[in-house]
């Protein structure tokens, strides 16, 4: 390095023009007129021609290997009560909600045990009791994200769950 060379400091956002060289110590001035002293090892030349002849080789992006399980269709859980029991009229509203919650917890456990990544929960559009229960259960769980299936609609009747 000699006086008049442009240099940059390694590991810092600092550069300037060399004003003096004293042994291993290089003094340079930045664009604002401030003077800095660094060892030669901490500086690199800032010469665009120096780097212009280096060829950049673009490598192909490696293919991500995914298992066949992850390529399967998403597991869908429909919590409409008539899909869960044979005689839906034999249950009162509290029993219905309790059984729907048990089924939801059972399916979440199944997904975790079998390393499934996505689950769609269909709760329907109604007065919101089942939807609130589904969101309460999902909020109490760890290592999963969930969102409404149709992002543009306030109530879509379905929730998409992604397991980590």
Short mmCIF file of N, CA and C in Angstrom, two decimals, residues 3-164:
data_model
loop_
_atom_site.label_atom_id
_atom_site.label_comp_id
_atom_site.label_asym_id
_atom_site.label_seq_id
_atom_site.Cartn_x
_atom_site.Cartn_y
_atom_site.Cartn_z
N UNK A 3 0.83 5.81 -0.58
CA UNK A 3 0.04 7.04 -0.43
C UNK A 3 -0.79 7.24 -1.70
N UNK A 4 -2.09 7.55 -1.48
CA UNK A 4 -2.99 7.78 -2.60
C UNK A 4 -3.87 6.57 -2.92
N UNK A 5 -3.54 5.37 -2.38
CA UNK A 5 -4.35 4.18 -2.60
C UNK A 5 -5.66 4.29 -1.82
N UNK A 6 -6.72 3.74 -2.41
CA UNK A 6 -8.00 3.65 -1.69
C UNK A 6 -8.02 2.32 -0.96
N UNK A 7 -8.45 2.37 0.33
CA UNK A 7 -8.50 1.15 1.14
C UNK A 7 -9.81 1.08 1.91
N UNK A 8 -10.16 -0.16 2.32
CA UNK A 8 -11.32 -0.40 3.18
C UNK A 8 -10.85 -1.20 4.38
N UNK A 9 -11.54 -0.98 5.51
CA UNK A 9 -11.21 -1.71 6.73
C UNK A 9 -12.00 -3.01 6.74
N UNK A 10 -11.32 -4.10 7.07
CA UNK A 10 -11.96 -5.41 7.19
C UNK A 10 -12.88 -5.38 8.40
N UNK A 11 -14.10 -5.93 8.27
CA UNK A 11 -15.09 -6.03 9.35
C UNK A 11 -15.65 -4.69 9.83
N UNK A 12 -15.45 -3.62 9.08
CA UNK A 12 -16.05 -2.34 9.43
C UNK A 12 -16.48 -1.64 8.14
N UNK A 13 -17.48 -0.77 8.26
CA UNK A 13 -17.93 -0.01 7.11
C UNK A 13 -17.17 1.31 7.08
N UNK A 14 -15.88 1.22 6.72
CA UNK A 14 -15.01 2.38 6.77
C UNK A 14 -14.00 2.27 5.64
N UNK A 15 -13.83 3.36 4.89
CA UNK A 15 -12.85 3.37 3.80
C UNK A 15 -12.32 4.78 3.62
N UNK A 16 -11.22 4.87 2.87
CA UNK A 16 -10.64 6.17 2.62
C UNK A 16 -9.39 6.08 1.76
N UNK A 17 -8.61 7.18 1.74
CA UNK A 17 -7.40 7.28 0.92
C UNK A 17 -6.19 7.33 1.85
N UNK A 18 -5.18 6.51 1.55
CA UNK A 18 -3.97 6.42 2.37
C UNK A 18 -3.23 7.76 2.32
N UNK A 19 -2.88 8.28 3.53
CA UNK A 19 -2.11 9.53 3.61
C UNK A 19 -0.67 9.28 4.01
N UNK A 20 -0.42 8.20 4.77
CA UNK A 20 0.97 7.86 5.12
C UNK A 20 1.06 6.40 5.53
N UNK A 21 2.28 5.84 5.36
CA UNK A 21 2.57 4.46 5.74
C UNK A 21 3.82 4.49 6.59
N UNK A 22 3.70 4.00 7.86
CA UNK A 22 4.84 3.96 8.77
C UNK A 22 5.02 2.52 9.22
N UNK A 23 5.84 1.76 8.54
CA UNK A 23 6.05 0.36 8.87
C UNK A 23 4.79 -0.45 8.64
N UNK A 24 4.22 -1.00 9.72
CA UNK A 24 3.03 -1.81 9.62
C UNK A 24 1.74 -0.99 9.81
N UNK A 25 1.88 0.27 10.16
CA UNK A 25 0.73 1.14 10.44
C UNK A 25 0.44 1.99 9.20
N UNK A 26 -0.85 1.97 8.78
CA UNK A 26 -1.29 2.76 7.64
C UNK A 26 -2.27 3.81 8.15
N UNK A 27 -2.05 5.05 7.74
CA UNK A 27 -2.94 6.15 8.11
C UNK A 27 -3.73 6.54 6.86
N UNK A 28 -5.05 6.63 7.02
CA UNK A 28 -5.87 7.05 5.88
C UNK A 28 -6.93 8.04 6.34
N UNK A 29 -7.46 8.79 5.37
CA UNK A 29 -8.46 9.82 5.63
C UNK A 29 -9.74 9.41 4.91
N UNK A 30 -10.90 9.47 5.63
CA UNK A 30 -12.17 9.10 5.00
C UNK A 30 -12.75 10.28 4.24
N UNK A 31 -13.93 10.09 3.64
CA UNK A 31 -14.56 11.11 2.80
C UNK A 31 -14.95 12.36 3.57
N UNK A 32 -15.04 12.25 4.92
CA UNK A 32 -15.42 13.40 5.74
C UNK A 32 -14.22 14.14 6.31
N UNK A 33 -12.99 13.63 6.04
CA UNK A 33 -11.78 14.28 6.50
C UNK A 33 -11.24 13.75 7.81
N UNK A 34 -11.84 12.71 8.37
CA UNK A 34 -11.35 12.10 9.60
C UNK A 34 -10.18 11.17 9.29
N UNK A 35 -9.21 11.14 10.18
CA UNK A 35 -8.01 10.33 10.00
C UNK A 35 -8.07 9.09 10.88
N UNK A 36 -7.65 7.95 10.34
CA UNK A 36 -7.66 6.68 11.07
C UNK A 36 -6.32 5.98 10.90
N UNK A 37 -5.93 5.19 11.91
CA UNK A 37 -4.71 4.39 11.85
C UNK A 37 -5.08 2.92 12.03
N UNK A 38 -4.60 2.07 11.13
CA UNK A 38 -4.85 0.63 11.21
C UNK A 38 -3.59 -0.11 10.80
N UNK A 39 -3.49 -1.35 11.27
CA UNK A 39 -2.42 -2.22 10.80
C UNK A 39 -2.75 -2.66 9.38
N UNK A 40 -1.70 -2.97 8.60
CA UNK A 40 -1.89 -3.36 7.20
C UNK A 40 -2.81 -4.58 7.07
N UNK A 41 -2.75 -5.50 8.05
CA UNK A 41 -3.55 -6.72 7.98
C UNK A 41 -5.05 -6.43 8.07
N UNK A 42 -5.42 -5.29 8.65
CA UNK A 42 -6.83 -4.95 8.82
C UNK A 42 -7.40 -4.19 7.63
N UNK A 43 -6.58 -3.94 6.59
CA UNK A 43 -7.01 -3.16 5.43
C UNK A 43 -6.94 -3.99 4.15
N UNK A 44 -7.83 -3.68 3.22
CA UNK A 44 -7.80 -4.29 1.89
C UNK A 44 -7.87 -3.18 0.84
N UNK A 45 -7.19 -3.41 -0.29
CA UNK A 45 -7.25 -2.38 -1.33
C UNK A 45 -8.65 -2.27 -1.92
N UNK A 46 -9.02 -1.03 -2.21
CA UNK A 46 -10.36 -0.78 -2.79
C UNK A 46 -10.14 -0.38 -4.25
N UNK A 47 -9.84 -1.39 -5.07
CA UNK A 47 -9.52 -1.17 -6.47
C UNK A 47 -10.48 -1.99 -7.32
N UNK A 48 -11.43 -1.35 -8.02
CA UNK A 48 -12.40 -2.12 -8.81
C UNK A 48 -11.75 -2.97 -9.89
N UNK A 49 -10.62 -2.54 -10.46
CA UNK A 49 -9.95 -3.32 -11.50
C UNK A 49 -9.37 -4.60 -10.92
N UNK A 50 -8.97 -4.54 -9.66
CA UNK A 50 -8.39 -5.69 -8.98
C UNK A 50 -9.38 -6.86 -8.95
N UNK A 51 -10.66 -6.55 -8.76
CA UNK A 51 -11.69 -7.59 -8.65
C UNK A 51 -12.40 -7.86 -9.97
N UNK A 52 -12.16 -7.06 -10.98
CA UNK A 52 -12.87 -7.17 -12.25
C UNK A 52 -12.55 -8.43 -13.02
N UNK A 53 -11.35 -8.97 -12.87
CA UNK A 53 -10.93 -10.13 -13.65
C UNK A 53 -11.34 -11.45 -13.01
N UNK A 54 -11.91 -11.41 -11.82
CA UNK A 54 -12.30 -12.64 -11.14
C UNK A 54 -13.62 -13.13 -11.72
N UNK A 55 -13.63 -14.38 -12.16
CA UNK A 55 -14.85 -14.94 -12.73
C UNK A 55 -15.74 -15.46 -11.61
N UNK A 56 -17.03 -15.19 -11.73
CA UNK A 56 -18.00 -15.68 -10.77
C UNK A 56 -18.67 -16.91 -11.38
N UNK A 57 -18.60 -18.00 -10.66
CA UNK A 57 -19.19 -19.25 -11.13
C UNK A 57 -20.49 -19.46 -10.37
N UNK A 58 -21.58 -19.51 -11.11
CA UNK A 58 -22.88 -19.75 -10.49
C UNK A 58 -23.12 -21.25 -10.46
N UNK A 59 -23.34 -21.75 -9.24
CA UNK A 59 -23.61 -23.18 -9.09
C UNK A 59 -25.11 -23.40 -9.08
N UNK A 60 -25.50 -24.57 -9.53
CA UNK A 60 -26.91 -24.92 -9.54
C UNK A 60 -27.40 -25.08 -8.11
N UNK A 61 -28.60 -24.62 -7.88
CA UNK A 61 -29.21 -24.74 -6.55
C UNK A 61 -29.46 -26.22 -6.26
N UNK A 62 -29.01 -26.70 -5.09
CA UNK A 62 -29.23 -28.12 -4.79
C UNK A 62 -30.71 -28.42 -4.61
N UNK A 63 -31.11 -29.58 -5.05
CA UNK A 63 -32.50 -30.00 -4.92
C UNK A 63 -32.78 -30.36 -3.47
N UNK A 64 -33.89 -29.89 -2.95
CA UNK A 64 -34.27 -30.22 -1.58
C UNK A 64 -35.02 -31.54 -1.61
N UNK A 65 -34.55 -32.46 -0.81
CA UNK A 65 -35.17 -33.78 -0.77
C UNK A 65 -36.32 -33.74 0.23
N UNK A 66 -37.50 -34.07 -0.24
CA UNK A 66 -38.66 -34.13 0.64
C UNK A 66 -39.20 -35.55 0.63
N UNK A 67 -39.66 -35.97 1.77
CA UNK A 67 -40.18 -37.32 1.87
C UNK A 67 -41.54 -37.41 1.19
N UNK A 68 -41.98 -38.63 0.94
CA UNK A 68 -43.28 -38.84 0.31
C UNK A 68 -44.41 -38.41 1.22
N UNK A 69 -44.18 -38.48 2.54
CA UNK A 69 -45.22 -38.07 3.49
C UNK A 69 -45.57 -36.60 3.30
N UNK A 70 -44.56 -35.78 3.03
CA UNK A 70 -44.80 -34.35 2.92
C UNK A 70 -45.50 -33.97 1.63
N UNK A 71 -45.44 -34.85 0.65
CA UNK A 71 -46.10 -34.57 -0.62
C UNK A 71 -47.55 -35.05 -0.65
N UNK A 72 -47.97 -35.73 0.41
CA UNK A 72 -49.35 -36.21 0.46
C UNK A 72 -50.32 -35.05 0.57
N UNK A 73 -51.57 -35.36 0.29
CA UNK A 73 -52.60 -34.35 0.47
C UNK A 73 -52.71 -33.99 1.95
N UNK A 74 -53.18 -32.80 2.21
CA UNK A 74 -53.33 -32.30 3.57
C UNK A 74 -54.42 -33.10 4.28
N UNK A 75 -54.17 -33.45 5.54
CA UNK A 75 -55.19 -34.12 6.34
C UNK A 75 -56.28 -33.11 6.67
N UNK A 76 -57.54 -33.48 6.46
CA UNK A 76 -58.68 -32.59 6.72
C UNK A 76 -59.51 -33.18 7.84
N UNK A 77 -59.76 -32.35 8.87
CA UNK A 77 -60.62 -32.74 9.98
C UNK A 77 -61.88 -31.89 9.92
N UNK A 78 -63.01 -32.52 9.68
CA UNK A 78 -64.29 -31.81 9.64
C UNK A 78 -64.95 -31.99 11.00
N UNK A 79 -65.10 -30.89 11.75
CA UNK A 79 -65.65 -30.94 13.10
C UNK A 79 -67.17 -30.80 13.14
N UNK A 80 -67.84 -30.81 11.99
CA UNK A 80 -69.30 -30.79 12.02
C UNK A 80 -69.76 -32.05 12.76
N UNK A 81 -70.65 -31.86 13.72
CA UNK A 81 -70.97 -32.92 14.67
C UNK A 81 -71.56 -34.15 14.02
N UNK A 82 -72.34 -33.98 12.96
CA UNK A 82 -72.94 -35.16 12.31
C UNK A 82 -71.89 -36.07 11.67
N UNK A 83 -70.66 -35.56 11.47
CA UNK A 83 -69.58 -36.38 10.93
C UNK A 83 -68.85 -37.18 12.02
N UNK A 84 -69.08 -36.81 13.29
CA UNK A 84 -68.33 -37.44 14.38
C UNK A 84 -69.08 -38.58 15.07
N UNK A 85 -70.42 -38.53 15.09
CA UNK A 85 -71.21 -39.55 15.79
C UNK A 85 -72.35 -40.05 14.90
N UNK A 86 -72.93 -41.20 15.30
CA UNK A 86 -74.03 -41.77 14.51
C UNK A 86 -75.36 -41.06 14.76
N UNK A 87 -75.66 -40.76 16.01
CA UNK A 87 -76.94 -40.13 16.36
C UNK A 87 -76.69 -38.75 16.98
N UNK A 88 -76.51 -37.73 16.17
CA UNK A 88 -76.17 -36.41 16.71
C UNK A 88 -77.27 -35.81 17.60
N UNK A 89 -78.50 -36.24 17.46
CA UNK A 89 -79.59 -35.64 18.24
C UNK A 89 -79.62 -36.15 19.68
N UNK A 90 -78.83 -37.18 19.99
CA UNK A 90 -78.79 -37.73 21.34
C UNK A 90 -77.91 -36.94 22.29
N UNK A 91 -77.24 -35.88 21.81
CA UNK A 91 -76.27 -35.14 22.63
C UNK A 91 -76.75 -33.70 22.83
N UNK A 92 -76.48 -33.14 24.01
CA UNK A 92 -76.77 -31.72 24.21
C UNK A 92 -75.57 -30.89 23.76
N UNK A 93 -75.70 -29.57 23.79
CA UNK A 93 -74.68 -28.69 23.22
C UNK A 93 -73.34 -28.81 23.94
N UNK A 94 -73.36 -28.99 25.28
CA UNK A 94 -72.11 -29.12 26.02
C UNK A 94 -71.39 -30.41 25.62
N UNK A 95 -72.13 -31.50 25.51
CA UNK A 95 -71.53 -32.78 25.12
C UNK A 95 -70.97 -32.71 23.70
N UNK A 96 -71.69 -32.04 22.84
CA UNK A 96 -71.22 -31.89 21.45
C UNK A 96 -69.86 -31.18 21.41
N UNK A 97 -69.78 -30.03 22.10
CA UNK A 97 -68.54 -29.26 22.09
C UNK A 97 -67.40 -30.05 22.73
N UNK A 98 -67.70 -30.78 23.81
CA UNK A 98 -66.69 -31.59 24.48
C UNK A 98 -66.15 -32.66 23.54
N UNK A 99 -67.03 -33.36 22.83
CA UNK A 99 -66.60 -34.41 21.89
C UNK A 99 -65.81 -33.82 20.72
N UNK A 100 -66.21 -32.63 20.24
CA UNK A 100 -65.48 -31.98 19.15
C UNK A 100 -64.07 -31.60 19.61
N UNK A 101 -63.96 -31.11 20.84
CA UNK A 101 -62.64 -30.75 21.38
C UNK A 101 -61.77 -31.99 21.54
N UNK A 102 -62.34 -33.07 22.04
CA UNK A 102 -61.58 -34.33 22.20
C UNK A 102 -61.09 -34.82 20.84
N UNK A 103 -61.93 -34.76 19.83
CA UNK A 103 -61.54 -35.20 18.48
C UNK A 103 -60.41 -34.33 17.94
N UNK A 104 -60.51 -33.01 18.16
CA UNK A 104 -59.48 -32.08 17.70
C UNK A 104 -58.14 -32.41 18.36
N UNK A 105 -58.14 -32.60 19.67
CA UNK A 105 -56.90 -32.92 20.38
C UNK A 105 -56.33 -34.27 19.92
N UNK A 106 -57.21 -35.22 19.65
CA UNK A 106 -56.79 -36.54 19.17
C UNK A 106 -56.12 -36.44 17.81
N UNK A 107 -56.68 -35.64 16.92
CA UNK A 107 -56.11 -35.50 15.56
C UNK A 107 -54.80 -34.72 15.61
N UNK A 108 -54.69 -33.71 16.46
CA UNK A 108 -53.42 -32.97 16.60
C UNK A 108 -52.34 -33.93 17.10
N UNK A 109 -52.66 -34.75 18.07
CA UNK A 109 -51.69 -35.74 18.57
C UNK A 109 -51.30 -36.73 17.47
N UNK A 110 -52.27 -37.15 16.66
CA UNK A 110 -51.99 -38.05 15.54
C UNK A 110 -51.02 -37.40 14.55
N UNK A 111 -51.25 -36.13 14.23
CA UNK A 111 -50.39 -35.41 13.28
C UNK A 111 -48.96 -35.32 13.82
N UNK A 112 -48.83 -35.01 15.10
CA UNK A 112 -47.50 -34.91 15.69
C UNK A 112 -46.80 -36.27 15.69
N UNK A 113 -47.53 -37.34 16.06
CA UNK A 113 -46.95 -38.67 16.13
C UNK A 113 -46.47 -39.15 14.76
N UNK A 114 -47.22 -38.82 13.72
CA UNK A 114 -46.89 -39.27 12.38
C UNK A 114 -46.13 -38.23 11.56
N UNK A 115 -45.65 -37.17 12.21
CA UNK A 115 -44.85 -36.12 11.56
C UNK A 115 -45.54 -35.49 10.36
N UNK A 116 -46.85 -35.34 10.42
CA UNK A 116 -47.56 -34.63 9.36
C UNK A 116 -47.30 -33.14 9.53
N UNK A 117 -47.20 -32.43 8.44
CA UNK A 117 -46.84 -31.02 8.50
C UNK A 117 -48.04 -30.08 8.43
N UNK A 118 -49.15 -30.53 7.83
CA UNK A 118 -50.29 -29.64 7.65
C UNK A 118 -51.60 -30.35 8.00
N UNK A 119 -52.49 -29.58 8.58
CA UNK A 119 -53.81 -30.08 8.95
C UNK A 119 -54.82 -28.97 8.66
N UNK A 120 -55.90 -29.32 7.98
CA UNK A 120 -56.98 -28.37 7.75
C UNK A 120 -58.13 -28.75 8.66
N UNK A 121 -58.57 -27.78 9.48
CA UNK A 121 -59.67 -28.02 10.40
C UNK A 121 -60.89 -27.25 9.89
N UNK A 122 -61.97 -27.98 9.57
CA UNK A 122 -63.20 -27.35 9.10
C UNK A 122 -64.12 -27.22 10.31
N UNK A 123 -64.45 -25.97 10.67
CA UNK A 123 -65.34 -25.74 11.80
C UNK A 123 -66.66 -25.13 11.38
N UNK A 124 -66.73 -24.66 10.16
CA UNK A 124 -67.97 -24.09 9.64
C UNK A 124 -68.18 -22.66 10.11
N UNK A 125 -69.18 -22.03 9.51
CA UNK A 125 -69.54 -20.66 9.88
C UNK A 125 -70.88 -20.74 10.59
N UNK A 126 -70.88 -20.37 11.83
CA UNK A 126 -72.11 -20.40 12.62
C UNK A 126 -72.09 -19.25 13.60
N UNK A 127 -72.47 -19.53 14.84
CA UNK A 127 -72.45 -18.46 15.84
C UNK A 127 -71.06 -18.26 16.44
N UNK A 128 -70.06 -19.07 16.04
CA UNK A 128 -68.68 -18.84 16.44
C UNK A 128 -68.21 -19.60 17.66
N UNK A 129 -69.07 -20.40 18.28
CA UNK A 129 -68.68 -21.14 19.49
C UNK A 129 -67.62 -22.19 19.16
N UNK A 130 -67.86 -22.97 18.10
CA UNK A 130 -66.91 -24.01 17.70
C UNK A 130 -65.61 -23.38 17.21
N UNK A 131 -65.73 -22.29 16.45
CA UNK A 131 -64.55 -21.60 15.96
C UNK A 131 -63.70 -21.10 17.12
N UNK A 132 -64.33 -20.52 18.13
CA UNK A 132 -63.59 -20.02 19.30
C UNK A 132 -62.91 -21.16 20.03
N UNK A 133 -63.58 -22.30 20.17
CA UNK A 133 -62.98 -23.45 20.83
C UNK A 133 -61.76 -23.93 20.05
N UNK A 134 -61.87 -23.99 18.72
CA UNK A 134 -60.75 -24.43 17.88
C UNK A 134 -59.56 -23.48 18.06
N UNK A 135 -59.80 -22.17 18.02
CA UNK A 135 -58.71 -21.21 18.18
C UNK A 135 -58.11 -21.28 19.58
N UNK A 136 -58.95 -21.48 20.61
CA UNK A 136 -58.44 -21.61 21.98
C UNK A 136 -57.53 -22.83 22.11
N UNK A 137 -57.94 -23.95 21.52
CA UNK A 137 -57.11 -25.16 21.57
C UNK A 137 -55.79 -24.94 20.82
N UNK A 138 -55.86 -24.34 19.63
CA UNK A 138 -54.65 -24.13 18.84
C UNK A 138 -53.69 -23.16 19.52
N UNK A 139 -54.24 -22.13 20.18
CA UNK A 139 -53.39 -21.17 20.88
C UNK A 139 -52.69 -21.81 22.08
N UNK A 140 -53.28 -22.86 22.64
CA UNK A 140 -52.67 -23.53 23.79
C UNK A 140 -51.57 -24.51 23.38
N UNK A 141 -51.47 -24.80 22.09
CA UNK A 141 -50.49 -25.76 21.59
C UNK A 141 -49.16 -25.08 21.28
N UNK A 142 -48.07 -25.85 21.31
CA UNK A 142 -46.75 -25.33 20.94
C UNK A 142 -46.30 -25.95 19.63
N UNK A 143 -45.34 -25.31 19.00
CA UNK A 143 -44.71 -25.78 17.76
C UNK A 143 -45.69 -25.94 16.61
N UNK A 144 -46.62 -24.99 16.49
CA UNK A 144 -47.49 -24.97 15.33
C UNK A 144 -47.93 -23.54 15.04
N UNK A 145 -48.25 -23.31 13.78
CA UNK A 145 -48.81 -22.03 13.34
C UNK A 145 -50.16 -22.32 12.73
N UNK A 146 -51.09 -21.35 12.82
CA UNK A 146 -52.39 -21.55 12.21
C UNK A 146 -52.91 -20.23 11.69
N UNK A 147 -53.75 -20.32 10.67
CA UNK A 147 -54.33 -19.14 10.06
C UNK A 147 -55.61 -19.55 9.33
N UNK A 148 -56.48 -18.56 9.07
CA UNK A 148 -57.72 -18.83 8.33
C UNK A 148 -57.37 -19.32 6.94
N UNK A 149 -58.12 -20.28 6.46
CA UNK A 149 -57.86 -20.86 5.13
C UNK A 149 -57.99 -19.81 4.04
N UNK A 150 -59.06 -19.04 4.07
CA UNK A 150 -59.24 -17.97 3.09
C UNK A 150 -58.84 -16.67 3.76
N UNK A 151 -57.68 -16.16 3.41
CA UNK A 151 -57.14 -14.99 4.09
C UNK A 151 -57.98 -13.75 3.83
N UNK A 152 -58.63 -13.66 2.68
CA UNK A 152 -59.38 -12.46 2.36
C UNK A 152 -60.74 -12.39 3.04
N UNK A 153 -61.22 -13.52 3.55
CA UNK A 153 -62.53 -13.54 4.19
C UNK A 153 -62.36 -13.53 5.70
N UNK A 154 -63.23 -12.80 6.39
CA UNK A 154 -63.14 -12.72 7.84
C UNK A 154 -63.39 -14.08 8.48
N UNK A 155 -64.43 -14.76 8.07
CA UNK A 155 -64.70 -16.10 8.55
C UNK A 155 -64.76 -17.03 7.35
N UNK A 156 -63.85 -17.97 7.32
CA UNK A 156 -63.82 -18.87 6.17
C UNK A 156 -64.45 -20.21 6.48
N UNK A 157 -64.57 -20.54 7.75
CA UNK A 157 -65.11 -21.83 8.11
C UNK A 157 -64.05 -22.90 8.21
N UNK A 158 -62.78 -22.55 7.97
CA UNK A 158 -61.68 -23.52 8.04
C UNK A 158 -60.42 -22.83 8.54
N UNK A 159 -59.58 -23.61 9.20
CA UNK A 159 -58.30 -23.13 9.72
C UNK A 159 -57.22 -24.06 9.20
N UNK A 160 -56.11 -23.47 8.72
CA UNK A 160 -54.97 -24.27 8.27
C UNK A 160 -53.93 -24.28 9.38
N UNK A 161 -53.45 -25.47 9.75
CA UNK A 161 -52.46 -25.62 10.81
C UNK A 161 -51.19 -26.17 10.19
N UNK A 162 -50.04 -25.57 10.53
CA UNK A 162 -48.75 -26.07 10.06
C UNK A 162 -47.91 -26.40 11.28
N UNK A 163 -47.43 -27.63 11.33
CA UNK A 163 -46.61 -28.11 12.45
C UNK A 163 -45.15 -27.86 12.16
N UNK A 164 -44.39 -27.52 13.19
CA UNK A 164 -42.94 -27.28 13.03
C UNK A 164 -42.17 -28.56 13.21
#
